[in-house]
Coordinates of C-alpha atoms in Angstrom, one line a residue:
X1 CA 33.5 -0.8 7.6
X2 CA 31.9 -4.0 8.9
X3 CA 29.5 -5.4 7.2
X4 CA 27.2 -6.6 9.8
X5 CA 27.9 -2.9 12.2
X6 CA 26.8 -1.2 8.5
X7 CA 23.6 -3.0 8.8
X8 CA 22.6 -2.7 11.3
X9 CA 23.1 1.0 10.9
X10 CA 21.6 1.4 8.5
X11 CA 18.2 -0.4 10.4
X12 CA 18.8 2.1 13.3
X13 CA 18.5 5.0 10.6
X14 CA 15.4 4.1 9.4
X15 CA 13.6 3.2 12.8
X16 CA 14.7 6.5 13.8
X17 CA 13.1 8.5 9.6
X18 CA 9.4 6.2 10.9
X19 CA 9.5 7.4 14.6
X20 CA 10.3 11.0 13.3
X21 CA 7.3 10.2 10.7
X22 CA 4.6 9.4 13.3
X23 CA 6.4 11.8 15.3
X24 CA 4.6 14.3 12.3
X25 CA 1.4 12.3 11.9
X26 CA 0.5 12.4 15.5
X27 CA 2.2 16.1 16.7
X28 CA 3.2 18.1 13.6
X29 CA 1.7 21.0 12.3
X30 CA -1.8 21.1 10.5
X31 CA -2.7 22.0 7.1
X32 CA -4.2 25.1 7.0
X33 CA -8.3 24.4 5.6
X34 CA -8.5 26.7 2.5
X35 CA -11.0 29.0 2.6
X36 CA -14.4 28.5 0.9
X37 CA -14.2 24.5 0.3
X38 CA -18.0 24.3 1.3
X39 CA -19.1 25.8 -1.4
X40 CA -20.5 23.6 -4.4
X41 CA -19.5 23.8 -8.0
X42 CA -22.4 23.9 -10.0
X43 CA -21.4 22.5 -13.2
X44 CA -22.4 19.3 -14.1
X45 CA -19.8 18.2 -15.5
X46 CA -17.7 18.1 -11.8
X47 CA -21.3 16.4 -10.7
X48 CA -20.8 14.4 -7.3
X49 CA -23.1 12.2 -5.1
X50 CA -24.5 12.9 -1.8
X51 CA -22.6 11.0 1.0
X52 CA -26.5 9.7 2.2
X53 CA -29.6 9.9 0.7
X54 CA -32.0 12.4 1.8
X55 CA -35.5 13.7 0.6
X56 CA -34.0 17.2 -0.4
X57 CA -31.6 18.4 -2.8
X58 CA -28.4 17.0 -2.0
X59 CA -25.3 18.3 -0.8
X60 CA -23.4 16.6 -3.5
X61 CA -24.7 16.5 -6.7
X62 CA -25.4 19.6 -8.5
X63 CA -28.9 20.3 -10.0
X64 CA -29.1 19.9 -13.4
X65 CA -30.8 22.1 -16.0
X66 CA -33.0 20.1 -16.8
X67 CA -36.8 20.5 -16.8
X68 CA -38.3 17.4 -16.7
X69 CA -39.6 15.7 -13.7
X70 CA -38.1 13.8 -10.8
X71 CA -39.5 10.7 -9.8
X72 CA -39.7 11.9 -5.4
X73 CA -38.6 10.1 -3.1
X74 CA -40.2 9.1 -0.4
X75 CA -39.9 9.8 3.1
X76 CA -39.3 6.1 4.5
X77 CA -37.1 4.8 7.4
X78 CA -33.6 3.6 6.3
X79 CA -35.2 -0.8 6.5
X80 CA -37.2 -0.7 3.8
X81 CA -34.7 0.7 1.3
X82 CA -31.4 -1.3 1.6
X83 CA -31.4 -4.9 -0.3
X84 CA -29.0 -6.8 0.6
X85 CA -26.3 -8.9 -2.3
X86 CA -24.4 -11.7 -0.9
X87 CA -21.9 -13.6 -3.1
X88 CA -19.7 -15.9 -2.5
X89 CA -17.3 -12.7 -2.1
X90 CA -19.7 -10.9 -0.6
X91 CA -21.8 -9.3 1.5
X92 CA -23.1 -6.1 0.1
X93 CA -25.9 -3.8 1.3
X94 CA -27.7 -1.9 -1.6
X95 CA -29.8 1.8 -0.6
X96 CA -31.9 2.3 -3.0
X97 CA -31.9 6.2 -2.2
X98 CA -28.9 7.0 -5.3
X99 CA -28.1 3.5 -6.1
X100 CA -25.1 3.5 -3.3
X101 CA -23.0 0.5 -2.4
X102 CA -23.6 1.5 1.1
X103 CA -22.1 -1.7 3.8
X104 CA -19.6 -4.2 2.1
X105 CA -18.3 -7.2 4.3
X106 CA -15.1 -9.6 2.5
X107 CA -16.5 -12.8 3.7
X108 CA -13.1 -14.9 2.8
X109 CA -11.7 -11.8 5.0
X110 CA -11.9 -12.2 9.3
X111 CA -11.5 -8.7 11.1
X112 CA -9.1 -10.8 13.2
X113 CA -7.8 -14.2 13.5
X114 CA -9.9 -16.9 14.5
X115 CA -12.7 -14.5 13.8
X116 CA -16.5 -15.4 12.5
X117 CA -17.3 -11.5 11.7
X118 CA -16.5 -10.8 8.4
X119 CA -13.6 -6.9 7.6
X120 CA -16.0 -4.5 6.6
X121 CA -14.6 -2.8 3.9
X122 CA -17.4 -0.8 3.0
X123 CA -19.7 0.8 6.3
X124 CA -23.0 3.7 7.4
X125 CA -21.5 4.7 9.8
X126 CA -20.4 6.9 12.3
X127 CA -17.6 6.0 10.0
X128 CA -18.6 6.9 6.9
X129 CA -16.7 5.0 4.2
X130 CA -19.1 4.5 0.5
X131 CA -18.8 3.6 -3.2
X132 CA -21.7 6.0 -5.0
X133 CA -23.0 6.3 -9.0
X134 CA -25.1 8.0 -10.9
X135 CA -25.9 9.4 -13.6
X136 CA -25.7 13.4 -14.0
X137 CA -26.3 15.9 -17.8
X138 CA -28.7 17.4 -18.6
X139 CA -31.7 15.0 -18.1
X140 CA -29.6 12.9 -15.4
X141 CA -31.7 11.4 -12.0
X142 CA -28.9 12.3 -10.1
X143 CA -28.8 16.2 -11.5
X144 CA -32.6 16.6 -11.5
X145 CA -33.1 19.6 -8.5
X146 CA -36.0 17.1 -6.5
X147 CA -33.0 15.0 -4.9
X148 CA -31.6 11.7 -6.3
X149 CA -33.5 9.0 -7.9
X150 CA -35.5 6.2 -6.0
X151 CA -35.3 2.9 -7.7
X152 CA -37.6 -0.2 -8.2
X153 CA -37.0 -3.4 -7.5
X154 CA -38.3 -6.5 -8.1
X155 CA -37.3 -7.9 -4.5
X156 CA -35.4 -7.3 -1.3
X157 CA -32.6 -9.6 -1.3
X158 CA -30.0 -11.3 -4.3
X159 CA -28.5 -14.7 -3.2
X160 CA -25.6 -15.2 -5.9
X161 CA -26.3 -18.8 -7.4
X162 CA -24.5 -19.5 -10.5
X163 CA -21.3 -18.4 -11.8
X164 CA -23.3 -15.2 -12.1
X165 CA -26.2 -12.6 -10.7
X166 CA -27.2 -9.9 -11.7
X167 CA -29.1 -6.8 -9.3
X168 CA -31.3 -4.6 -12.0
X169 CA -32.7 -1.1 -10.3
X170 CA -35.0 0.5 -12.3
X171 CA -36.1 4.8 -11.7
X172 CA -38.3 6.5 -14.7
X173 CA -40.3 9.7 -14.8
X174 CA -42.8 11.1 -15.7
X175 CA -41.4 12.3 -18.8
X176 CA -40.7 8.8 -20.5
X177 CA -37.4 8.3 -19.3
X178 CA -36.6 4.4 -17.9
X179 CA -33.4 4.0 -16.1
X180 CA -31.4 0.7 -15.4
X181 CA -28.8 0.4 -13.2
X182 CA -27.4 -3.5 -13.1
X183 CA -24.7 -4.4 -10.5
X184 CA -23.6 -7.9 -11.8
X185 CA -21.5 -10.5 -10.0
X186 CA -19.2 -13.2 -11.3
X187 CA -18.9 -15.8 -9.2
X188 CA -14.3 -15.8 -6.9
X189 CA -14.6 -12.0 -8.6
X190 CA -14.2 -9.2 -5.5
X191 CA -14.8 -7.1 -9.3
X192 CA -18.9 -5.3 -9.8
X193 CA -19.8 -4.8 -13.2
X194 CA -22.5 -2.0 -13.2
X195 CA -23.8 -0.9 -15.9
X196 CA -26.8 1.6 -16.6
X197 CA -29.6 1.2 -19.9
X198 CA -31.4 4.7 -20.3
X199 CA -34.3 4.2 -22.6
X200 CA -35.6 8.1 -24.1
X201 CA -39.4 7.8 -24.3
X202 CA -39.4 11.4 -24.7
X203 CA -39.8 13.6 -28.2
X204 CA -37.0 15.0 -27.0
X205 CA -32.4 14.4 -27.5
X206 CA -32.0 14.1 -23.7
X207 CA -28.0 14.1 -22.1
X208 CA -26.3 12.3 -20.1
X209 CA -23.1 11.9 -18.0
X210 CA -22.1 9.3 -15.7
X211 CA -20.6 9.5 -12.6
X212 CA -19.4 7.5 -9.8
X213 CA -17.2 7.9 -6.6
X214 CA -15.4 6.8 -3.1
X215 CA -16.8 8.8 0.1
X216 CA -15.7 7.8 3.8
X217 CA -14.7 10.3 6.9
X218 CA -11.6 11.6 7.2
X219 CA -9.6 9.5 8.8
X220 CA -6.0 9.1 11.1
X221 CA -4.0 6.6 9.0
X222 CA -4.2 2.8 10.2
X223 CA -0.1 2.0 10.2
X224 CA 2.1 2.3 13.4
X225 CA 6.4 3.1 13.2
X226 CA 6.7 -0.8 13.3
X227 CA 4.2 -0.5 10.0
X228 CA 4.1 2.5 8.2
X229 CA 1.2 2.1 6.1
X230 CA -1.2 4.2 3.7
X231 CA -4.4 5.2 4.2
X232 CA -6.2 7.3 1.9
X233 CA -7.4 8.1 -1.6
X234 CA -5.4 7.1 -5.2
X235 CA -5.5 7.2 -9.1
X236 CA -4.8 6.8 -12.2
X237 CA -4.4 8.7 -15.7
X238 CA -2.4 8.3 -18.9
X239 CA 1.3 9.6 -17.3
X240 CA 1.3 8.2 -14.3
X241 CA 0.1 4.2 -13.7
X242 CA -0.4 5.1 -10.5
X243 CA -0.9 8.2 -7.6
X244 CA -1.5 8.4 -4.2
X245 CA -3.0 11.6 -2.3
X246 CA -3.8 11.6 0.6
X247 CA -6.9 13.4 3.3
X248 CA -4.4 16.2 3.3
X249 CA -4.0 17.2 -0.6
X250 CA -8.0 16.6 -0.6
X251 CA -8.5 19.1 1.8
X252 CA -6.1 21.7 0.6
X253 CA -6.9 21.2 -2.8
X254 CA -9.6 19.8 -5.3
X255 CA -7.6 17.4 -7.7
X256 CA -8.3 18.3 -11.2
X257 CA -6.8 15.9 -14.0
X258 CA -8.2 14.9 -17.0
X259 CA -7.1 11.2 -19.2
X260 CA -8.1 8.4 -21.2
X261 CA -8.5 5.5 -19.0
X262 CA -7.9 5.8 -15.6
X263 CA -9.0 4.5 -11.9
X264 CA -9.7 6.3 -8.1
X265 CA -10.3 3.7 -4.9
X266 CA -9.2 4.5 -1.9
X267 CA -6.6 2.5 0.6
X268 CA -5.8 0.3 3.5
X269 CA -3.4 -1.4 4.8
X270 CA -4.5 -4.7 3.1
X271 CA -7.6 -3.3 0.3
X272 CA -9.1 -1.6 -1.6
X273 CA -12.1 -0.1 -3.8
X274 CA -11.7 1.5 -6.3
X275 CA -14.1 2.3 -9.4
X276 CA -13.0 1.9 -12.9
X277 CA -14.5 3.5 -15.9
X278 CA -14.2 2.4 -19.1
X279 CA -11.4 2.1 -20.6
X280 CA -11.4 3.3 -23.9
X281 CA -13.0 7.0 -22.8
X282 CA -11.9 10.5 -21.4
X283 CA -12.8 10.7 -18.3
X284 CA -12.6 13.7 -15.5
X285 CA -11.0 12.7 -12.6
X286 CA -12.1 14.8 -9.2
X287 CA -11.2 14.8 -5.6
X288 CA -13.6 17.8 -3.3
X289 CA -14.3 17.6 0.4
X290 CA -18.0 18.0 2.0
X291 CA -18.1 19.9 5.1
X292 CA -15.1 19.8 6.2
X293 CA -15.7 15.9 6.8
X294 CA -15.7 14.1 4.1
X295 CA -13.1 13.1 1.7
X296 CA -13.9 12.5 -2.2
X297 CA -12.8 11.4 -5.1
X298 CA -14.7 10.2 -8.2
X299 CA -15.0 10.6 -11.7
X300 CA -17.4 11.4 -14.5
X301 CA -17.6 9.7 -18.4
X302 CA -18.3 11.6 -21.7
X303 CA -22.0 12.7 -22.0
X304 CA -23.3 10.8 -24.3
X305 CA -26.9 12.5 -26.6
X306 CA -29.6 9.9 -26.7
X307 CA -31.8 10.8 -29.0
X308 CA -35.5 10.2 -28.8
X309 CA -37.0 6.6 -29.1
X310 CA -32.9 5.1 -28.1
X311 CA -31.4 3.3 -26.4
X312 CA -27.7 4.0 -25.2
X313 CA -25.3 1.7 -22.5
X314 CA -22.9 3.6 -20.3
X315 CA -20.6 0.8 -17.8
X316 CA -18.2 1.1 -14.9
X317 CA -16.5 -1.7 -12.9
X318 CA -16.1 -1.1 -8.5
X319 CA -13.8 -3.5 -7.7
X320 CA -14.7 -3.9 -3.3
X321 CA -11.3 -6.4 -1.6
X322 CA -8.2 -8.0 -1.4
X323 CA -4.9 -5.2 -2.9
X324 CA -4.4 -8.6 -4.7
X325 CA -2.0 -7.7 -7.9
X326 CA -2.3 -10.5 -9.9
X327 CA -6.8 -10.1 -10.2
X328 CA -5.8 -6.4 -9.4
X329 CA -3.8 -6.1 -13.3
X330 CA -6.1 -8.2 -15.2
X331 CA -8.4 -5.1 -14.3
X332 CA -6.9 -1.8 -15.5
X333 CA -3.2 -0.1 -15.7
X334 CA -1.7 0.8 -13.0
X335 CA -4.1 -0.3 -9.9
X336 CA -2.2 -3.4 -8.6
X337 CA 0.2 -0.6 -7.9
X338 CA -2.4 0.0 -5.0
X339 CA 0.6 -2.7 -4.2
X340 CA 2.1 -0.2 -3.0
X341 CA 6.6 -1.3 -2.9
X342 CA 7.3 2.2 -2.8
X343 CA 9.8 3.7 -5.4
X344 CA 11.3 -0.2 -5.5
X345 CA 7.8 -2.2 -7.6
X346 CA 10.1 -2.9 -10.2
X347 CA 12.9 -5.2 -7.7
X348 CA 8.8 -6.0 -5.3
X349 CA 7.2 -7.3 -7.9
X350 CA 9.7 -9.8 -8.6
X351 CA 10.5 -11.6 -5.1
X352 CA 6.3 -11.5 -5.3
X353 CA 6.4 -13.3 -7.3
X354 CA 9.2 -16.4 -6.9
X355 CA 7.9 -16.0 -3.0
X356 CA 4.3 -17.1 -4.3
X357 CA 6.4 -20.1 -6.8
X358 CA 7.8 -20.8 -3.3
X359 CA 4.9 -20.7 -1.4
X360 CA 3.6 -23.4 -4.3
X361 CA 5.3 -25.9 -3.4
X362 CA 6.1 -25.9 -0.4
X363 CA 2.4 -25.1 1.5
X364 CA 3.3 -22.2 4.1
X365 CA 4.6 -18.3 4.0
X366 CA 6.5 -18.6 6.5
X367 CA 8.5 -21.3 5.0
X368 CA 8.6 -19.8 1.9
X369 CA 10.3 -16.2 3.6
X370 CA 13.2 -18.2 4.6
X371 CA 13.3 -20.1 1.1
X372 CA 13.5 -17.1 -0.2
X373 CA 15.5 -15.6 3.0
X374 CA 17.9 -18.5 1.4
X375 CA 18.1 -18.0 -2.4
X376 CA 18.2 -14.0 -1.6
X377 CA 21.8 -14.2 0.6
X378 CA 22.9 -17.3 -1.8
X379 CA 22.6 -14.9 -4.7
X380 CA 24.5 -12.1 -3.5
X381 CA 27.1 -14.9 -2.1
X382 CA 29.7 -12.9 -4.0
X383 CA 29.3 -9.6 -3.3
X384 CA 29.3 -10.6 0.9
X385 CA 32.2 -12.5 -0.6
X386 CA 33.9 -8.7 -2.4
X387 CA 32.9 -7.0 1.5
X388 CA 34.5 -8.4 3.0
X389 CA 37.9 -9.2 1.8
X390 CA 38.1 -5.8 0.8
X391 CA 37.3 -4.4 4.8
X392 CA 39.8 -7.0 5.8
X393 CA 42.7 -5.5 3.0
X394 CA 41.8 -2.4 4.2
X395 CA 42.1 -3.4 8.1
X396 CA 46.1 -5.3 7.5
X397 CA 46.4 -1.8 5.6
X398 CA 46.1 0.2 9.6
X399 CA 49.7 -0.1 10.2
X400 CA 50.8 2.1 7.9
X401 CA 47.4 4.3 7.9
X402 CA 48.9 4.9 11.5
X403 CA 52.9 4.9 9.5
X404 CA 51.4 8.0 7.2
X405 CA 49.9 9.6 9.9
X406 CA 52.9 10.0 11.9
X407 CA 54.8 10.9 8.3
X408 CA 51.7 13.3 8.1
X409 CA 50.7 15.0 10.8
X410 CA 48.2 17.3 10.5
X411 CA 48.9 18.2 6.3
X412 CA 45.6 16.9 5.3
X413 CA 47.3 17.2 1.5
X414 CA 49.7 14.7 1.8
X415 CA 47.5 13.1 4.1
X416 CA 45.3 12.0 1.0
X417 CA 48.7 11.4 -1.4
X418 CA 49.8 9.1 0.9
X419 CA 46.7 7.4 1.4
X420 CA 45.9 7.4 -2.7
X421 CA 48.7 5.4 -3.5
X422 CA 49.0 3.5 -0.2
X423 CA 45.2 1.5 -2.1
X424 CA 47.2 2.4 -5.5
X425 CA 50.3 0.0 -4.5
X426 CA 48.3 -2.9 -2.3
X427 CA 45.6 -2.9 -4.6
X428 CA 42.6 -2.4 -2.3
X429 CA 40.3 -0.1 -3.4
X430 CA 38.5 1.7 0.2
X431 CA 35.1 1.9 -1.3
X432 CA 35.3 -2.0 -2.0
X433 CA 33.3 -2.6 1.5
X434 CA 30.8 -0.3 0.8
X435 CA 30.1 -1.2 -2.5
X436 CA 28.8 -3.5 -2.4
X437 CA 26.2 -3.6 0.8
X438 CA 24.8 -0.8 -1.2
X439 CA 24.2 -3.0 -4.0
X440 CA 22.7 -5.7 -1.6
X441 CA 20.3 -2.6 0.5
X442 CA 18.0 -2.1 -2.9
X443 CA 17.1 -5.9 -2.9
X444 CA 16.9 -5.8 1.2
X445 CA 14.3 -2.7 1.3
X446 CA 12.1 -4.2 -1.6
X447 CA 12.2 -7.7 1.0
X448 CA 11.1 -5.2 3.1
X449 CA 8.4 -4.1 2.2
X450 CA 6.9 -6.9 0.0
X451 CA 6.8 -8.3 3.2
X452 CA 4.9 -5.5 4.9
X453 CA 2.4 -5.0 2.1
X454 CA 1.3 -8.2 0.5
X455 CA -2.0 -9.6 1.5
X456 CA -1.3 -12.9 1.8
X457 CA 0.9 -13.3 4.4
X458 CA -2.1 -11.6 6.9
X459 CA -3.4 -14.5 9.6
X460 CA -1.1 -16.6 8.1
X461 CA 0.0 -19.1 10.0
X462 CA 4.3 -20.8 10.2
X463 CA 4.4 -22.8 13.0
X464 CA 4.6 -23.9 17.1
X465 CA 3.6 -20.4 18.3
X466 CA 2.9 -17.8 14.9
X467 CA -0.2 -17.8 14.1
X468 CA -0.2 -14.7 12.2
X469 CA 3.0 -13.6 10.1
X470 CA 1.8 -9.9 9.2
X471 CA 1.4 -9.1 13.5
X472 CA 3.8 -9.4 15.8
X473 CA 5.6 -12.7 17.5
X474 CA 3.2 -13.1 20.7
X475 CA 6.4 -14.1 22.6
X476 CA 8.5 -12.0 21.2
X477 CA 10.7 -15.8 20.8
X478 CA 12.0 -14.5 16.6
X479 CA 12.5 -10.9 18.4
X480 CA 15.4 -12.5 21.2
X481 CA 17.1 -14.7 18.5
X482 CA 17.4 -12.8 16.3
X483 CA 18.9 -10.2 18.7
X484 CA 21.8 -13.3 20.2
X485 CA 22.1 -13.2 15.9
X486 CA 23.3 -9.9 15.7
X487 CA 25.4 -10.0 18.8
X488 CA 26.9 -13.2 17.3
X489 CA 27.6 -11.5 14.9
X490 CA 29.3 -8.5 16.6
X491 CA 31.6 -10.5 18.9
X492 CA 32.0 -12.8 14.6
X493 CA 34.1 -9.9 13.7
X494 CA 37.4 -8.0 14.7
X495 CA 36.2 -4.6 16.7
X496 CA 38.3 -2.2 15.0
X497 CA 36.6 0.6 16.2
X498 CA 38.6 2.7 18.7
X499 CA 36.1 5.7 20.2
X500 CA 34.8 3.7 23.5
X501 CA 31.0 6.0 23.0
X502 CA 31.3 4.6 19.4
X503 CA 32.1 0.8 20.8
X504 CA 28.9 1.3 23.8
X505 CA 26.7 2.3 20.5
X506 CA 28.1 -0.8 18.9
X507 CA 27.1 -2.9 22.1
X508 CA 24.6 -1.9 22.0
X509 CA 23.0 -1.9 18.7
X510 CA 21.9 -5.3 19.3
X511 CA 20.1 -4.6 22.0
X512 CA 18.9 -1.5 20.9
X513 CA 16.9 -3.7 17.5
X514 CA 16.2 -6.4 19.5
X515 CA 13.6 -3.2 21.6
X516 CA 12.2 -2.2 17.2
X517 CA 11.0 -6.2 16.4
X518 CA 9.5 -6.6 19.4
X519 CA 6.6 -4.7 17.2
X520 CA 7.6 -5.8 13.8
X521 CA 5.4 -7.6 12.3
X522 CA 6.4 -11.9 13.1
X523 CA 7.2 -12.6 9.0
X524 CA 9.4 -9.1 9.1
X525 CA 11.6 -10.6 11.9
X526 CA 11.7 -14.7 10.4
X527 CA 13.1 -13.6 7.1
X528 CA 16.0 -11.2 9.3
X529 CA 16.9 -13.3 11.5
X530 CA 17.4 -15.7 9.2
X531 CA 19.0 -13.8 6.9
X532 CA 21.9 -13.0 9.9
X533 CA 22.4 -16.9 10.2
X534 CA 23.1 -17.0 6.8
X535 CA 25.2 -14.2 7.3
X536 CA 27.0 -15.4 9.8
X537 CA 27.8 -18.9 8.1
X538 CA 28.7 -16.7 4.8
X539 CA 30.9 -15.5 7.3
X540 CA 32.8 -17.9 9.3
X541 CA 33.2 -19.2 4.9
X542 CA 34.7 -15.9 3.7
X543 CA 37.3 -15.7 6.6
X544 CA 38.4 -20.2 6.4
X545 CA 39.3 -19.3 3.3
X546 CA 40.8 -16.1 3.3
X547 CA 43.2 -17.6 6.6
X548 CA 43.7 -20.4 4.0
X549 CA 45.1 -17.5 1.0
X550 CA 47.4 -15.9 4.0
X551 CA 44.3 -12.6 4.3
X552 CA 45.0 -11.9 7.8
X553 CA 42.1 -11.6 9.2
X554 CA 42.1 -10.1 13.1

């Protein structure tokens, strides 16, 4: 089995699998929605908040058993309910009803390269995607039968001037309960601290329970067959550091998990929103489908009792930003795994660290890709050499194999025994050509996902016409060069295939793969091109070495 042909066949099989996946998403059977999805549960411990503020009891928040009277929000316009917050990393809109983050722009990430318009992660429009939070429980303002609370603020806009910014919002009821919900922002950070300071000025003990959730309209993945990215929910428990929960999963079954710590999130290709509850408490993670239209994933914390005249504080964190592994790893266990490298994450993460290091040396992600390809191919050179030598020895045995076929004819048992004896006599391992390739494939696939998933490559320039390594080559130069390199590799390696149909397939393989590469991100095609060029050089060196030792290569 020839090395390059094996890579081409595997590559074609991978692309075919991706095509089948995309067809299944677009045209495959859709899951039957379970009956009773729209019926709402009434337990405060399962509390979830409304998608859009309303003056009536929210369909998302269970009615509290509290006898206290909550402040009823006035029927005002949305403009008077929204406050703006601006930091060096985020532009937010917070709704005073409920204190939900209903809009979030990522200021350092333009929606398109060269655009002045920032990428909107959260939005309160037809493509609803918001971050909600509040207090339920017997005395929680969000659990009141009269609707979600309206908070009051001292100003309509806030701007980060120093290293931190606090945005306090206050709610009080007639009975004497005062809740201050505070958002704390830090310069250079996409992580937001959310705290509730509770003062119980009533004559009785009051009960509260924190909840937070992410809600968005059901949507298809924003990936395609050539960039199979994930869009949907995810969560973490003590047992599972990272587990995806797709929109189809939410439609089929409500998630119910109880775990120490944990987190919940909504994922896009390069960005993530996540609620992180107190990691030293036991939290309940849930999902929900509202009106067969909105997907929710969230958590509820431990309920607390606040005695008369006493106060208490509850806290959580909200992350709104890029899938920055270094930053996410410091926030919660497993949150960095939202940079989804799949089952080979344990290989991909060290490769990404190496890619980061190389970028720090050369200051260009394209050059870093070239360098990491050279390093990886260099490390795997002994395996490649062993593979080529083993295949050459097998080719040299072809005349003797033909003699065995003529001697034993259709007697498969004797033929197999004769082949084993021949391999033993000539000291040839029939799997010697395949085994090194199998060892290389996990590294190849791991690096593929590194280049696919890493937000650092988004809008990253290379040179000349390659201004964004995360999108296809606009002039298709790299795919054409990659196809040419495949063709040269085919010519370099002797053809041992006798079937005419298989010969034609292999001849057209570089053309077929080049067509697929037309839509691949330029960074991936650059990697494959450099890998092919290095393989050509290595093959020349290996063949020259074998011929000097008397091993026939043709």
